[in-house]
Structures are given as C-alpha cells and as structure tokens.
CSV table of C-alpha atoms in Angstrom, one decimal:
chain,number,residue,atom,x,y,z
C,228,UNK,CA,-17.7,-49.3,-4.2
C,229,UNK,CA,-14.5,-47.4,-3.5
C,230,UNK,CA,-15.6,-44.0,-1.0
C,231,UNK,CA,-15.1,-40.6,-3.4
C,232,UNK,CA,-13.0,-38.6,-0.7
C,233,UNK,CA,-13.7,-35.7,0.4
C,234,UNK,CA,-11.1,-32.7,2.0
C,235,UNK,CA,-11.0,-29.2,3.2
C,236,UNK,CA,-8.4,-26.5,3.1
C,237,UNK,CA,-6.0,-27.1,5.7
C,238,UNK,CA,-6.3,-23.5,7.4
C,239,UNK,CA,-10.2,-24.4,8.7
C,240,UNK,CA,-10.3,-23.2,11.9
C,241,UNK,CA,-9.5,-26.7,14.3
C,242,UNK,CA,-12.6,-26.2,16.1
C,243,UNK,CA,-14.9,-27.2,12.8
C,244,UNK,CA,-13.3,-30.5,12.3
C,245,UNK,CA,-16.6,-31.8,13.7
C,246,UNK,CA,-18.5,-29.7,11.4
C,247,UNK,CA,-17.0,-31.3,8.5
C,248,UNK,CA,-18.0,-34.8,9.4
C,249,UNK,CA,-21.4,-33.7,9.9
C,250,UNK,CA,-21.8,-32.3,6.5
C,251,UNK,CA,-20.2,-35.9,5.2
C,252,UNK,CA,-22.9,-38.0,6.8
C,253,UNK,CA,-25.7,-35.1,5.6
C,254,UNK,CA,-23.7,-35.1,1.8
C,255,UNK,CA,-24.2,-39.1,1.7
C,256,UNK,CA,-27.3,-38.8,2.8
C,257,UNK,CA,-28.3,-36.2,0.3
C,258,UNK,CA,-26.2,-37.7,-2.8
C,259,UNK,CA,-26.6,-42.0,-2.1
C,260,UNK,CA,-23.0,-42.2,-2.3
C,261,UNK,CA,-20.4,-43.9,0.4
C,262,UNK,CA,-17.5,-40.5,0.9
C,263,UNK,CA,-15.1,-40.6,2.9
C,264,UNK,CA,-13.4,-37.5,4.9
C,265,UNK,CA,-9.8,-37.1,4.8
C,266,UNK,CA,-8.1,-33.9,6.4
C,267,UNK,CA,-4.5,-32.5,6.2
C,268,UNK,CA,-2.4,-30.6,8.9
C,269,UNK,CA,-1.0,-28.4,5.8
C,270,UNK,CA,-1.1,-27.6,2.3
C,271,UNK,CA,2.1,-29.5,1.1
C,272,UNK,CA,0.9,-32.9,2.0
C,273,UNK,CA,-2.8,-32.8,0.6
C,274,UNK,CA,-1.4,-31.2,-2.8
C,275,UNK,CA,0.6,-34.1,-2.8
C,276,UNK,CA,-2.3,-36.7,-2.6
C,277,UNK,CA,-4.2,-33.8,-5.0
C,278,UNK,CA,-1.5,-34.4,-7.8
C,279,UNK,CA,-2.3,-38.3,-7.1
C,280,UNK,CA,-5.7,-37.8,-8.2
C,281,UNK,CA,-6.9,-38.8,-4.4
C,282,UNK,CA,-9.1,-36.3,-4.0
C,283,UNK,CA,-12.9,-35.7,-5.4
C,284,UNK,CA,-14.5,-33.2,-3.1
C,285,UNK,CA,-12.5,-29.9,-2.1
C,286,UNK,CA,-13.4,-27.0,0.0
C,287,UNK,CA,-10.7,-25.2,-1.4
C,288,UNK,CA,-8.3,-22.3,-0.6
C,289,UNK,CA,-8.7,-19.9,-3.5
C,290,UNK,CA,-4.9,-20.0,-4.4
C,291,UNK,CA,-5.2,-23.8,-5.1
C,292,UNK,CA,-8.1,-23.4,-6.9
C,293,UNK,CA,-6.4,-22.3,-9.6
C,294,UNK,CA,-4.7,-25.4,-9.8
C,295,UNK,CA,-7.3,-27.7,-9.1
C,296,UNK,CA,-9.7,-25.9,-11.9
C,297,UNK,CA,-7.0,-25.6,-14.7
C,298,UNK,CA,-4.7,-28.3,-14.5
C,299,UNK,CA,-7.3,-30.6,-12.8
C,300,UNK,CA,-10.1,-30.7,-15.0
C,301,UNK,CA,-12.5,-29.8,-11.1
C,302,UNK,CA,-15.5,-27.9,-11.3
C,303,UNK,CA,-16.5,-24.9,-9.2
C,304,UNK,CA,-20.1,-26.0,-7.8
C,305,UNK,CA,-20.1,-23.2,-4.6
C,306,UNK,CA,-18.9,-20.5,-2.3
C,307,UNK,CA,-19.8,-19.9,1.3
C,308,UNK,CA,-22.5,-17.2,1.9
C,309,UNK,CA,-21.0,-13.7,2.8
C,310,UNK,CA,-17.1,-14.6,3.6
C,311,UNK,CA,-14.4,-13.8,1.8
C,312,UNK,CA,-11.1,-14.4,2.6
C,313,UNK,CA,-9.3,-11.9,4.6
C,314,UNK,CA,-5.8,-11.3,6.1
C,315,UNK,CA,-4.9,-9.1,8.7
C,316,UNK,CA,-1.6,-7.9,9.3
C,317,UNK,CA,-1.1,-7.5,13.0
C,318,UNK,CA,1.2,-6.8,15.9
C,319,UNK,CA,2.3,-6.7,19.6
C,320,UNK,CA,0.1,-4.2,21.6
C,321,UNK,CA,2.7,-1.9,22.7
C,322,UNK,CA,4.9,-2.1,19.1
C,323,UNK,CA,5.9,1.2,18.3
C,324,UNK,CA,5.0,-0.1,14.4
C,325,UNK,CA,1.6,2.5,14.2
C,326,UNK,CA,1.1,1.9,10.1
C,327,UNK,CA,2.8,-0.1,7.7
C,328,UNK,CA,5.1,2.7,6.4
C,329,UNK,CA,6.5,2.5,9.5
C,330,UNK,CA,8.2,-1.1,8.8
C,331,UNK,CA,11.4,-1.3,7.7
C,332,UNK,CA,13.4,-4.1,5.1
C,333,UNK,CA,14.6,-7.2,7.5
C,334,UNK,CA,11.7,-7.3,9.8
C,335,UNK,CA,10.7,-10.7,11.2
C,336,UNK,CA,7.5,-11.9,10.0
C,337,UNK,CA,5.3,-14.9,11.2
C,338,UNK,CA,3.2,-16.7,9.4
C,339,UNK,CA,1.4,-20.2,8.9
C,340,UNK,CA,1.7,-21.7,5.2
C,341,UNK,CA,-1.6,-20.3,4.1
C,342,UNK,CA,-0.9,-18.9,0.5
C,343,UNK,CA,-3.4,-16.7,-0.2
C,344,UNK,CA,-3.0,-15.3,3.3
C,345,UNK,CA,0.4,-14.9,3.0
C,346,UNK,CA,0.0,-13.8,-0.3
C,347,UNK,CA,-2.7,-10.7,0.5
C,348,UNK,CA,-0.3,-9.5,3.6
C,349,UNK,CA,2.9,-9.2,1.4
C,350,UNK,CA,0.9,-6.8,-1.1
C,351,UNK,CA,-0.7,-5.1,1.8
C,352,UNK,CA,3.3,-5.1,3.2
C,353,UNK,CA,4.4,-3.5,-0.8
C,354,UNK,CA,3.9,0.1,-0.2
C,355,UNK,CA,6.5,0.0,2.5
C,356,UNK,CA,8.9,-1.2,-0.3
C,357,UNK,CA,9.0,-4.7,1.6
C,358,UNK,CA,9.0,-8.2,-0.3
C,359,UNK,CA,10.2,-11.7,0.1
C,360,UNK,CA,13.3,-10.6,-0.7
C,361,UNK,CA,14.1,-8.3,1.9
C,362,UNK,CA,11.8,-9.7,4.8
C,363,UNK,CA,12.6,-12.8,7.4
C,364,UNK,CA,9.7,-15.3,7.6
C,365,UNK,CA,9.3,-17.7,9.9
C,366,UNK,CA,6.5,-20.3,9.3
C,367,UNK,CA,4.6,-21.8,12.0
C,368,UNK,CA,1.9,-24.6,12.2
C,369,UNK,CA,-1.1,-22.5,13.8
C,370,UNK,CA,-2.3,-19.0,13.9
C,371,UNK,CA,-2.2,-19.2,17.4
C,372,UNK,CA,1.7,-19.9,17.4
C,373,UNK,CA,2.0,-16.6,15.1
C,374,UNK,CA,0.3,-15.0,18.0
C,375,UNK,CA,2.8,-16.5,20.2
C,376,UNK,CA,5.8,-15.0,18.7
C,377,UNK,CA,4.6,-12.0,18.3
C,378,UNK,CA,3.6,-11.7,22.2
C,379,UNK,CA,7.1,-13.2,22.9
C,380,UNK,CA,8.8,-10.8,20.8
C,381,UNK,CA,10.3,-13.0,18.4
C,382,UNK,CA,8.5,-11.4,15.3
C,383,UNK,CA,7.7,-8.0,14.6
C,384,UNK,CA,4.3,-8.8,12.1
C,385,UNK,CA,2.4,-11.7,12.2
C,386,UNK,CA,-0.3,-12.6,9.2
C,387,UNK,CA,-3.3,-13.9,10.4
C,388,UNK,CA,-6.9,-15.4,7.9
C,389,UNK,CA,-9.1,-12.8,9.4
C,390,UNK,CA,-11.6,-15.2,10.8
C,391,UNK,CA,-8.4,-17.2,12.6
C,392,UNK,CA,-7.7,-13.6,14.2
C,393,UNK,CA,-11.0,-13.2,15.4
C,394,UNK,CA,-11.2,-16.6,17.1
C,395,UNK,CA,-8.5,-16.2,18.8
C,396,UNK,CA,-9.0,-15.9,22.8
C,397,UNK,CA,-10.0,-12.3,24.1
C,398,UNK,CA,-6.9,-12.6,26.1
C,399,UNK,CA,-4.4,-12.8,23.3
C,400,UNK,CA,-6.5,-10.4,21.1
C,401,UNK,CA,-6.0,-7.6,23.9
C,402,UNK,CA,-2.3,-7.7,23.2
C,403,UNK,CA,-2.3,-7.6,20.2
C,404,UNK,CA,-2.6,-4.7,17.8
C,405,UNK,CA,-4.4,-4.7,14.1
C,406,UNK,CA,-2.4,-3.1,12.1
C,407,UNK,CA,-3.8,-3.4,8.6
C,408,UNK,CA,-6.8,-5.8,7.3
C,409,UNK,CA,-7.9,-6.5,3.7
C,410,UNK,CA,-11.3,-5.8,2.5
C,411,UNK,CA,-11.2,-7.7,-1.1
C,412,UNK,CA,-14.2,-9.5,-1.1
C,413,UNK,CA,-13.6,-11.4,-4.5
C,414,UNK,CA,-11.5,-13.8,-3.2
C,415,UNK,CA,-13.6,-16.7,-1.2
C,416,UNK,CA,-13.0,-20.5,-0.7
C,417,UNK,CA,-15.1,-22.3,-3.4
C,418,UNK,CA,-16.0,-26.1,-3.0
C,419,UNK,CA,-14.9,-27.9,-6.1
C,420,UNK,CA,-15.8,-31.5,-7.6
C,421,UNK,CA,-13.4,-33.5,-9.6
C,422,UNK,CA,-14.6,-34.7,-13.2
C,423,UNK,CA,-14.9,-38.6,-11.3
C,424,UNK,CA,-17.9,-36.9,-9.3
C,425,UNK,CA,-19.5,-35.6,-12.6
C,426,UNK,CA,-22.7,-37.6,-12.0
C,427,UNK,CA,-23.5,-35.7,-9.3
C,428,UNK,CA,-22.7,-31.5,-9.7
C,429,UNK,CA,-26.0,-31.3,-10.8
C,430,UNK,CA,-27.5,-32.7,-7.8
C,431,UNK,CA,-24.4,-30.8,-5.7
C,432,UNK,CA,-25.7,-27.6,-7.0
C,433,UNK,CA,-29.3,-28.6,-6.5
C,434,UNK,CA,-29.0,-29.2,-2.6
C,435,UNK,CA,-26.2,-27.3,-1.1
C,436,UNK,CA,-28.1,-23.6,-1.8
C,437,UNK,CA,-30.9,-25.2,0.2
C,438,UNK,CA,-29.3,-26.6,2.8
C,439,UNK,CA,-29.3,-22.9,5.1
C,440,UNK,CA,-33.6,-23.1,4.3
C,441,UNK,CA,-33.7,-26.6,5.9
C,442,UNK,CA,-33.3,-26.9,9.8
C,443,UNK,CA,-31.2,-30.0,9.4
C,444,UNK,CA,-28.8,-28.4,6.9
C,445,UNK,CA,-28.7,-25.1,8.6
C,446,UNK,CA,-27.6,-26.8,12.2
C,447,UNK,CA,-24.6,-28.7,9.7
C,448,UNK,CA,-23.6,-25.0,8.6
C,449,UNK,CA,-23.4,-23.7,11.6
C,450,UNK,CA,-21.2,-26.7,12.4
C,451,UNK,CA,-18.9,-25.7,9.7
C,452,UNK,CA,-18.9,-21.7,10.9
C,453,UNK,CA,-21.0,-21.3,7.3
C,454,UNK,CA,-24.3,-19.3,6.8
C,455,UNK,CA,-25.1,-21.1,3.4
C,456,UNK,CA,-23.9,-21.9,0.6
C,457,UNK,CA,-24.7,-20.0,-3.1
C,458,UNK,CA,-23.4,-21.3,-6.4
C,459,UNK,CA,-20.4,-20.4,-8.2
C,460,UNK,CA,-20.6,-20.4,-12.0
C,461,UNK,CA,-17.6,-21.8,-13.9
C,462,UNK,CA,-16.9,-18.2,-15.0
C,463,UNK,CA,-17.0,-16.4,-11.6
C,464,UNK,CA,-13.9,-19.3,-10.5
C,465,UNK,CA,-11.8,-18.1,-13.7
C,466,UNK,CA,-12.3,-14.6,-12.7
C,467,UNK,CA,-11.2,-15.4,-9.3
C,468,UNK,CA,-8.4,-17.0,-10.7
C,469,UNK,CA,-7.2,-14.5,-13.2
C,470,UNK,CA,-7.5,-12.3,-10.3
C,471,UNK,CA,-5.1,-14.2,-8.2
C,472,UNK,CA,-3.2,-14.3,-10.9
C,473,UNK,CA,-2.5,-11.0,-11.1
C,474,UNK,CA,-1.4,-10.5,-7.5
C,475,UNK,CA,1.3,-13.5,-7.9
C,476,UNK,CA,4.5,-11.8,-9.0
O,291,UNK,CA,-16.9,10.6,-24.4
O,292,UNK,CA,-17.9,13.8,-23.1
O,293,UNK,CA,-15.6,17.0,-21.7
O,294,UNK,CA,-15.1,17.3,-18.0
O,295,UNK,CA,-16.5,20.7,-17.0
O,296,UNK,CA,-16.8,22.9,-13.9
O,297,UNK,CA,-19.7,21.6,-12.8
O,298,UNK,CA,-17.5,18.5,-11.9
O,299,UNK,CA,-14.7,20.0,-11.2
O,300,UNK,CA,-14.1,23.0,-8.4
O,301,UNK,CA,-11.6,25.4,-9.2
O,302,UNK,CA,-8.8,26.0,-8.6
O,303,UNK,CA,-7.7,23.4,-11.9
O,304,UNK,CA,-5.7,23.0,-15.4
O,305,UNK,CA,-6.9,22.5,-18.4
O,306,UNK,CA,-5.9,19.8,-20.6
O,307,UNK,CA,-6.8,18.2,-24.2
O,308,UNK,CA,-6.0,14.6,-24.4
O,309,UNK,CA,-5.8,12.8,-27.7
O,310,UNK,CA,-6.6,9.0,-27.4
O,311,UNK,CA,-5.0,6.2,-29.9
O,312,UNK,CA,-8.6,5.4,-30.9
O,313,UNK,CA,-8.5,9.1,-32.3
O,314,UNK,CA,-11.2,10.1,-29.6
O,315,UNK,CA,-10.1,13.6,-27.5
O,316,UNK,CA,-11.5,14.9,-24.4
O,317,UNK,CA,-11.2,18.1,-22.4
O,318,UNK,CA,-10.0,17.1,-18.8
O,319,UNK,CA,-9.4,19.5,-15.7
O,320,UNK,CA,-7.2,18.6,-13.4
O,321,UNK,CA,-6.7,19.6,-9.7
O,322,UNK,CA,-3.8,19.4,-7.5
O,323,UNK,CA,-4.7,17.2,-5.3
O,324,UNK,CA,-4.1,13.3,-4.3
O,325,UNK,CA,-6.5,10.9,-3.0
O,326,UNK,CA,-5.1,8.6,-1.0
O,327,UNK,CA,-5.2,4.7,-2.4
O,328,UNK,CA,-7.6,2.9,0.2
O,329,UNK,CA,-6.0,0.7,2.8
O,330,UNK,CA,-6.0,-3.1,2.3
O,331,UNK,CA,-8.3,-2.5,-0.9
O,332,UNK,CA,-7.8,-3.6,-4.0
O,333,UNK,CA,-9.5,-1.9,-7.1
O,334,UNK,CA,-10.2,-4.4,-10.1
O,335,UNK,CA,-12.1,-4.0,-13.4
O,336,UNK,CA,-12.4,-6.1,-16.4
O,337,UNK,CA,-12.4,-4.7,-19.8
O,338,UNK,CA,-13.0,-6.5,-23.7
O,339,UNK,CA,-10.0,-6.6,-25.9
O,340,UNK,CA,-11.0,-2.7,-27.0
O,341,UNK,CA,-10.3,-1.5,-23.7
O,342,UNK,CA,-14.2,-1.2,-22.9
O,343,UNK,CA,-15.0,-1.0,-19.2
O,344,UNK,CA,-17.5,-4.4,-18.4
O,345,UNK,CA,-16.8,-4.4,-14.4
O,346,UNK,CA,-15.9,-2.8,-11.7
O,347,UNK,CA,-15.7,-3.7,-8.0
O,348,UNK,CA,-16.8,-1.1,-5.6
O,349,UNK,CA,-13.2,0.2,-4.4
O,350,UNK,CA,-12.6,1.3,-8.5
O,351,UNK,CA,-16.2,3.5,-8.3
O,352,UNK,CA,-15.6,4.9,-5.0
O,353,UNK,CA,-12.1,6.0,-6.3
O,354,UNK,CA,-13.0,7.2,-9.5
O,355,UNK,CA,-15.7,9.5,-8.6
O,356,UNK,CA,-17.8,8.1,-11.3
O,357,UNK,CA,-21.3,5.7,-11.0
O,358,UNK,CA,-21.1,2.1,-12.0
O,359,UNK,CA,-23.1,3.2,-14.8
O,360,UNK,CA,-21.5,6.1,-15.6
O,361,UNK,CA,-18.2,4.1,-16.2
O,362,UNK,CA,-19.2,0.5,-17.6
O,363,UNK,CA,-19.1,0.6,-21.4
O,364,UNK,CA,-16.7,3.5,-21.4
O,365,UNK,CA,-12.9,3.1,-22.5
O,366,UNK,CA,-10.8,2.5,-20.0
O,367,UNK,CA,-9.4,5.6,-20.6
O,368,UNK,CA,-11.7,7.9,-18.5
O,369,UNK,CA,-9.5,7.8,-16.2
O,370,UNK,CA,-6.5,9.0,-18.4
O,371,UNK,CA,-4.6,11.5,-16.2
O,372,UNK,CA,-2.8,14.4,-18.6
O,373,UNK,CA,0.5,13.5,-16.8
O,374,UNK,CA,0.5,9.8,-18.0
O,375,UNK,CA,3.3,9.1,-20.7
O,376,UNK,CA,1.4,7.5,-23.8
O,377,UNK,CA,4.4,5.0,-24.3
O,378,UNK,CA,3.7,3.2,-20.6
O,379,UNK,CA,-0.1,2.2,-22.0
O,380,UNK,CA,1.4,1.6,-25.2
O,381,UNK,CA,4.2,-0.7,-23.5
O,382,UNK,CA,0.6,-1.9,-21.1
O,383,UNK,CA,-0.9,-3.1,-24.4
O,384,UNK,CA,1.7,-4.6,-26.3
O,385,UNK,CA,3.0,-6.7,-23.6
O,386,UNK,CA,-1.2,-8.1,-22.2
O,387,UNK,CA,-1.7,-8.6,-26.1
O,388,UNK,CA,1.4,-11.0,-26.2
O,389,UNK,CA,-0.4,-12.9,-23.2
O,390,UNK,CA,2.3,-11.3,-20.7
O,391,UNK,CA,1.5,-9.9,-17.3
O,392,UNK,CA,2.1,-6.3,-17.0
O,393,UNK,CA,3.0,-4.4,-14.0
O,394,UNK,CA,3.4,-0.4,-13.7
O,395,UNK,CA,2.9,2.5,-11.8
O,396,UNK,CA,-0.3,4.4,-12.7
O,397,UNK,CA,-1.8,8.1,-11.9
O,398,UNK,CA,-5.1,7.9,-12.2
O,399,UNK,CA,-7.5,11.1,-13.1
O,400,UNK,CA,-11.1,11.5,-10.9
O,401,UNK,CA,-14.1,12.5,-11.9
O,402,UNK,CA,-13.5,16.0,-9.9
O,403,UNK,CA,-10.0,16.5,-11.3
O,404,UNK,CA,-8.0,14.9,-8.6
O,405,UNK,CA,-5.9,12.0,-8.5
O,406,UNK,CA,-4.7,8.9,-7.3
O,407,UNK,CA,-1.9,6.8,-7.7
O,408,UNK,CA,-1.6,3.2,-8.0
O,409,UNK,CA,0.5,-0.1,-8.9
O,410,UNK,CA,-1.6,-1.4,-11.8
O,411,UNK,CA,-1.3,-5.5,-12.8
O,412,UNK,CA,-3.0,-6.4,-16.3
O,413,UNK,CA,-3.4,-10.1,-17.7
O,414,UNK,CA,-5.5,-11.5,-20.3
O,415,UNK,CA,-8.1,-13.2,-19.7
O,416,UNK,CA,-8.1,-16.9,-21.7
O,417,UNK,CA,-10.8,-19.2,-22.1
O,418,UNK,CA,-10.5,-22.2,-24.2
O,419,UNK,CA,-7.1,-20.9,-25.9
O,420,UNK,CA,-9.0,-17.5,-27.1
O,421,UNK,CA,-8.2,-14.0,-25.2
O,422,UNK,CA,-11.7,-12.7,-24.6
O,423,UNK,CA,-10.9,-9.9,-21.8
O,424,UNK,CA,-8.7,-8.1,-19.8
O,425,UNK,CA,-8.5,-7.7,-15.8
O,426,UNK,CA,-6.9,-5.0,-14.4
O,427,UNK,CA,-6.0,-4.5,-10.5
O,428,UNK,CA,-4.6,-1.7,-8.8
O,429,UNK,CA,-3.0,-2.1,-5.2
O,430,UNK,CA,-1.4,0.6,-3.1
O,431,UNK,CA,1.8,2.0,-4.7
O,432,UNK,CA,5.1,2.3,-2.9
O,433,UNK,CA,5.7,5.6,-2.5
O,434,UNK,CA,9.3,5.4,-3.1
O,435,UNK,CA,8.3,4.0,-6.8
O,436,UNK,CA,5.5,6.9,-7.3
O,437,UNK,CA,8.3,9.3,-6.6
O,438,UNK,CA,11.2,8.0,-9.0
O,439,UNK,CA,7.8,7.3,-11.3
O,440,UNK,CA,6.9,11.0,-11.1
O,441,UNK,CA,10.5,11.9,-12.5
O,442,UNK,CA,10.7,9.4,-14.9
O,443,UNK,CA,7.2,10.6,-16.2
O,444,UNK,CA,7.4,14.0,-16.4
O,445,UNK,CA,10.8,13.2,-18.7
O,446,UNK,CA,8.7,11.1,-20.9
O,447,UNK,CA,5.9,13.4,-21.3
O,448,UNK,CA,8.9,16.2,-22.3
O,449,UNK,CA,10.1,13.7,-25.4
O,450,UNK,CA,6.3,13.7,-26.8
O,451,UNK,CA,6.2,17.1,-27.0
C-alpha cells in the first residue's frame, strides 16, 4: 500500500522537525495506516507537489488554506490549542523608527516568504500610506536572517511569525526593537485532510482532541510546540477564509 | 432601534436624526471626539444579506462601546455616524451584492457619541454557489486617506441636502 504523505507549513520553527516525526509514528499508530512525512524548505516548492495531488495530510498556513479547501476538495479536521498566527513588525534597537507613522515610502523591508506573515505586516504597514508598490523587499530563507539584516543595517523593518520572534536567541532579541505586533486571533494554522484520506476524518477528529489528555500524546505535542489540538468545523475554515480574503487586495 | 440619549452620551454633543433605507430613523448624539483605531487589531463582523449583525470579534465591541448582546441582531447600522454620505453604503451594497469586494474609508459612530475611523473591506460570503452572509473587517486607516475622505465627505453630505 502506497504511504498517504503527510506535510507541514514550511515556516515551522526548525527546531520541531523532530516533533513532526513523532506525531507520524503516534498518527500510524493511532489510524493503522503506513504515512509518510515529507517537509519543504519553502512554500513555492510544496505548492508545487500540492497542485500534483502529492499531498494528503497538511498542517497548513492559513493563506494556503484557502486553496487547499476550495480548489482542493481538503477538509478542515483541527487547529492548535490557543495560537493564532501573529506577525510582528520589528526593528534595530537604536532605529530612530519609534511607530509606524514614522516610516517613510522606499524603506527596505526583510522578510521570509511566509504569506500570511507578510500579508498581516503590510496591512499593519497601510496607515503609513506604504504598500508593495512603494516598499523594497528583500526575501530571505529564515527569520533569523531577517534578524540579520536588520542588525547589519541592510533593512530598516523586518517581519517576523510572532512565535519565530520569540525564539529567537536573547542576544539578538536585545537589539532588536518591537515595533508593532498583531493581535487577530482568527487566523490559525488548521490541519487539513485531502478527500483520498476520507476514511479516516472521523477517526482524525476522534483522537487528535484527546491526544493533550493522554501522557503519550501530550509529550508528542510538546514536541510539536502544541498544547492540543480542538476541532475546526468546515464552517469556522470558510470564515477564516473569507476573512483572508478580505485582507488580500 | 432605540434613540441614543444622555444617559449614554456626556455633553458637550450634536444632535442628529438619521433616516435609514429600511425606513427605520434614530436619534444619535454625537461628540467631538476620535477614538483611536487599535494597533495591530483588526475589527470583523459578519452580518445576513439584511445587514443584521450575527458576529462580532472582541476588537468591534470594545470599539463600539456596545455589549455583544447589545449589538448582535441589530442592523449594521448602529454604528451609522451622521457624517457618513448615504451614496458610499449605497455604493458598499451594490458592489458586495454583485459578488465584488468593497473597500472604503468608514467613520464609525460609538455608543457614547464618539468616533472612530477605519478602512472597511466587505465580501460576500458564498457557500455552495448561494450568498448567505456578509463579513466585514475594518483595519487602521491611513490618515492621509481619512483626511482627503473627510473633504470628499463633507461635499457629499452637502449634495443630499
């Protein structure tokens, strides 16, 4: 029997990797079925194997949700416990930038190819009348190279996932200054199943709200930097969609 | 949908009598004052295809003034301020009931008479081919746009009189 194959959103902090191979061998377990785990270094290439129809399992990034749930045919089956996702707009300690008003059209940005990061620090960069039109972006690989450039003066904001931010070394955090961070709450990551794994949502929204009760399941969370997981109706994902959909111009 | 009165609404404020396009009219008083939109937030409601409130995230309570309760099932409208044009909510509806995204600049009325301003998105929501809802969500404005908006407004307003 050919694995179903299982992938993440490629702006997991690096450090979970392991976390997501443990929650493979405990989904097998749980489910009877051989999957397999296949990770991306960035979005282009795994929405490129998505289009393919090579994927079945998806921790996804709420922006591609939308694609994965409406031209896909997935299901939404759950988000993690208490974290939304969150960008924070930040830059060198001793910038003389003190609030976004201050920034100015042709500023250098740096960024990773996160969407709905990127997407949530240009609106929270709109009411200083900046946009991609009038902004220089240069895309990096890591969070910690945005840090970089902005510490070596070679950008003058850097957008960061709020839990990459906060993971990044006390050293580099210290010079570094936050200068704005969303508090939206509604969008989230959601775990989605493709209509091949149909056999088993029931049985995916059966065990994955229990794992955080069971000691086993709740050491693989913490693994994964998750508390637990609750399920997402079908309805809450198109709300989160339409609501992304409202913030893409 | 009842009058605002004094008991909400310190003085110093205006008085105002706003006639709705369902026919409804409300007394409203208005202070001078803005609220400042909350930093990184983002307010969002949903709404049927009459304009009825059905949700509201806890950024569009706080702003408003209102409770949860005192808001759901209420038109939209409660939040009407007297210096809105009626042609930009008329432009608003035409273009989300044509399945169009609409974008526009927004001042919003409290539930103590002051005000907010915001950049306002509206889509319609579609599930299997049928519009059942709206979702509306309100970021921080520009203040450059509020400005030229508060021009371009007040010169609407003067052509409905």
């Amino acid at each position: 029997m050919k694995p179903y194959v299982l992938t993440v959103s490629p702006d997991f902090p690096p450090a979970q990797i392991a976390g997501w191979y443990i929650f493979n061998t405990w989904l097998q377990r749980q489910l009877g079925v051989p999957i397999h785990v296949d990770l991306f270094d960035d979005f282009a290439s795994q929405r490129a194997v998505i289009q393919d129809d090579g994927i079945d399992l998806i921790y996804a990034n709420p922006f591609d949700a939308a694609m994965l749930v409406r031209e896909k045919g997935f299901t939404a089956i759950a988000t993690p416990l208490h974290k939304s996702d969150e960008a924070i707009i930040a830059v060198a300690a001793d910038s003389p930038v003190k609030r976004i008003e201050d920034l100015a059209p042709g500023i250098r940005i740096a960024s990773t190819d996160d969407p709905d990061v990127n997407l949530i620090a240009m609106i929270m960069l709109e009411p200083a009348d900046l946009s991609a039109q009038n902004v220089q972006t240069h895309t990096v690989d890591t969070y910690v190279l945005v840090a970089k450039r902005l510490l070596q003066g070679k950008a003058d904001v850097g957008f960061f996932l709020r839990d990459a931010f906060e993971t990044l070394s006390g050293m580099i955090q210290r010079q570094l200054r936050e200068l704005i961070r969303s508090e939206i709450h509604v969008i989230r990551h959601v775990l989605l199943a493709s209509p091949s794994l149909q056999e088993q949502h029931e049985q995916l929204r059966r065990i994955l709200p229990a794992m955080s009760t069971d000691p086993k399941g709740k050491g693989v969370l913490e693994s994964m930097g998750l508390q637990g997981w609750e399920i997402q109706e079908q309805e809450d994902t198109e709300f989160m969609i339409d609501l992304m959909d409202t913030l893409v111009n | 949908m009842e009058d605002m009165t004094n008991k909400d609404v310190r003085e110093p404020y205006t008085e105002h009598r706003l006639c709705y396009y369902d026919g409804a009219s409300r007394r409203v008083l208005v202070k001078d004052e803005e609220i400042p939109f909350p930093e990184g937030k983002l307010i969002v409601s949903r709404t049927d295809l009459r304009g009825i409130i059905t949700h509201c995230n806890h950024a569009f309570v706080e702003m408003s003034g209102y409770t949860e309760a005192e808001l759901l099932g209420q038109p939209h409208y409660i939040l009407r301020h007297p210096d809105m044009p009626k042609a930009i909510f008329k432009d608003a509806w035409e273009t989300v009931a044509r399945g169009e995204k609409w974008h526009g600049y927004v001042k919003n009325l409290c539930k103590d008479g002051r005000y907010y301003w915001v950049y306002a998105t509206i889509i319609l929501n579609v599930r299997a081919g049928n519009p059942i809802s709206c979702t509306s969500v309100r970021r921080k404005p520009s203040r450059t746009q509020v400005e030229a908006c508060i021009a371009y407004y007040a010169q609407l307003k003067q052509a409905e009189v």
